[in-house]
Amino acid sequence: MRTLPERAEDIGPLIEAIVLEYPYPIQISDKALKLLCAHHYPGNIRQLQNIVERLVVTSDNNRIDETLTADILAREPTLKVNAAPESGSHTQPANMEKTEQRLILSTLRQLHGNKAATCKALGISKSTLWRKLKKYEL
């Protein structure tokens, strides 16, 4: 089975299919689509889905542009293949928590504090959002 990086020609159609799952129209600029198609996805299709979901949630007016796409892709963690984990290193979980916190905050702001809409946009339950807000003291 070929991995997503080996199937670069499928990335564009996959992005279009993911975007069609939303109940409202999403526009992706050509430059943003080129950036997404050129990105390396070591996490395979799940990573692609997560990136597209973040783009949709953080986009203005349901339009994904080159600037937003470059910003989201720059924040993507890179996987080190065959690298031994450093002992006592807690950097990755801390970075993941910061990313999660930023995503929740930006979604809440974009949706004007509407928690039900935030849950729907992030694909989480109300109790999960409540726990995250409490955990991060938001």
Coordinates of C-alpha atoms in Angstrom, one line a residue:
M1 CA 0.0 0.0 0.0
R2 CA 1.4 3.4 -1.0
T3 CA 1.5 6.2 1.6
L4 CA 0.1 9.6 1.1
P5 CA 3.5 11.2 0.3
E6 CA 3.8 8.7 -2.5
R7 CA 0.4 9.6 -3.8
A8 CA 0.8 13.4 -4.2
E9 CA -1.6 13.4 -7.1
D10 CA -4.4 12.3 -4.7
I11 CA -3.9 15.1 -2.2
G12 CA -6.0 17.7 -4.1
P13 CA -9.0 15.4 -4.6
L14 CA -8.8 14.3 -0.9
I15 CA -8.8 17.9 0.3
E16 CA -11.9 18.6 -1.9
A17 CA -13.6 15.5 -0.5
I18 CA -12.9 16.6 3.1
V19 CA -14.1 20.1 2.5
L20 CA -17.4 18.8 1.0
E21 CA -18.2 17.1 4.3
Y22 CA -18.9 20.6 5.8
P23 CA -22.5 21.8 5.7
Y24 CA -21.4 25.2 4.3
P25 CA -19.2 26.0 1.3
I26 CA -15.5 26.3 1.8
Q27 CA -13.2 28.0 -0.7
I28 CA -9.6 27.2 -1.0
S29 CA -7.3 29.5 -3.0
D30 CA -5.1 28.0 -5.7
K31 CA -1.9 29.0 -3.8
A32 CA -3.2 27.4 -0.5
L33 CA -4.0 24.2 -2.4
K34 CA -0.5 24.2 -3.9
L35 CA 1.0 24.6 -0.4
L36 CA -1.1 21.7 0.9
C37 CA -0.2 19.5 -2.0
A38 CA 3.5 20.2 -1.6
H39 CA 3.5 19.4 2.2
H40 CA 4.9 16.1 3.5
Y41 CA 2.3 14.2 5.5
P42 CA 4.2 11.7 7.7
G43 CA 0.9 11.2 9.6
N44 CA -0.8 10.2 6.4
I45 CA -4.4 10.9 5.7
R46 CA -5.4 11.6 9.3
Q47 CA -2.8 14.4 9.4
L48 CA -4.2 15.8 6.2
Q49 CA -7.7 15.7 7.6
N50 CA -6.6 17.4 10.8
I51 CA -4.8 20.2 8.9
V52 CA -7.9 20.8 6.7
E53 CA -10.1 20.9 9.8
R54 CA -7.9 23.4 11.4
L55 CA -7.9 25.5 8.3
V56 CA -11.7 25.5 8.1
V57 CA -12.1 26.3 11.8
T58 CA -9.6 29.2 11.7
S59 CA -10.5 30.6 8.3
D60 CA -12.2 34.0 7.8
N61 CA -15.5 33.9 5.8
N62 CA -15.0 30.2 5.0
R63 CA -12.1 31.1 2.7
I64 CA -8.7 29.4 3.1
D65 CA -5.9 31.5 1.7
E66 CA -2.1 31.1 1.3
T67 CA -1.2 33.0 4.5
L68 CA -3.4 30.9 6.8
T69 CA -2.3 27.7 5.1
A70 CA 1.4 28.6 5.5
D71 CA 0.8 29.5 9.2
I72 CA -0.9 26.2 10.0
L73 CA 1.6 24.1 8.1
A74 CA 4.5 25.9 9.9
R75 CA 3.0 24.8 13.2
E76 CA 2.8 21.1 12.2
P77 CA 5.2 18.9 14.2
T78 CA 7.7 17.0 12.3
L79 CA 8.2 13.4 13.0
K80 CA 11.7 12.1 13.6
V81 CA 12.0 8.6 12.0
N82 CA 14.1 6.2 14.0
A83 CA 15.0 8.8 16.6
A84 CA 15.3 7.7 20.2
P85 CA 13.3 9.8 22.5
E86 CA 15.2 12.1 24.8
S87 CA 15.0 11.0 28.4
G88 CA 12.9 13.4 30.5
S89 CA 11.7 15.4 27.5
H90 CA 8.2 16.8 27.8
T91 CA 8.4 19.2 24.9
Q92 CA 6.0 17.5 22.5
P93 CA 3.1 17.1 25.0
A94 CA 3.5 20.7 26.1
N95 CA 3.5 21.9 22.5
M96 CA 0.4 19.8 21.8
E97 CA -1.3 21.4 24.8
K98 CA -0.4 24.9 23.6
T99 CA -1.7 24.1 20.1
E100 CA -4.9 22.7 21.5
Q101 CA -5.3 25.7 23.7
R102 CA -4.8 28.1 20.8
L103 CA -7.2 26.2 18.6
I104 CA -9.9 26.3 21.3
L105 CA -9.4 30.0 21.9
S106 CA -9.3 30.9 18.3
T107 CA -12.5 28.9 17.6
L108 CA -14.3 30.4 20.5
R109 CA -13.3 33.9 19.3
Q110 CA -14.3 33.2 15.7
L111 CA -17.7 31.9 16.9
H112 CA -18.2 34.8 19.3
G113 CA -18.0 32.6 22.5
N114 CA -20.7 30.2 21.3
K115 CA -19.7 27.0 23.0
A116 CA -22.1 24.7 21.2
A117 CA -20.9 25.9 17.8
T118 CA -17.3 25.6 19.0
C119 CA -17.9 22.0 20.0
K120 CA -19.4 21.3 16.6
A121 CA -16.6 23.0 14.8
L122 CA -13.9 21.1 16.8
G123 CA -15.8 17.8 16.7
I124 CA -15.8 17.4 20.5
S125 CA -18.6 17.0 23.1
K126 CA -19.7 19.8 25.4
S127 CA -18.2 17.9 28.4
T128 CA -14.8 17.7 26.6
L129 CA -14.9 21.4 25.9
W130 CA -15.8 22.1 29.5
R131 CA -12.9 19.9 30.8
K132 CA -10.4 21.6 28.4
L133 CA -11.6 25.1 29.4
K134 CA -11.2 24.2 33.0
K135 CA -7.8 22.5 32.4
Y136 CA -6.4 25.5 30.6
E137 CA -8.1 28.0 32.9
L138 CA -9.8 29.7 29.9

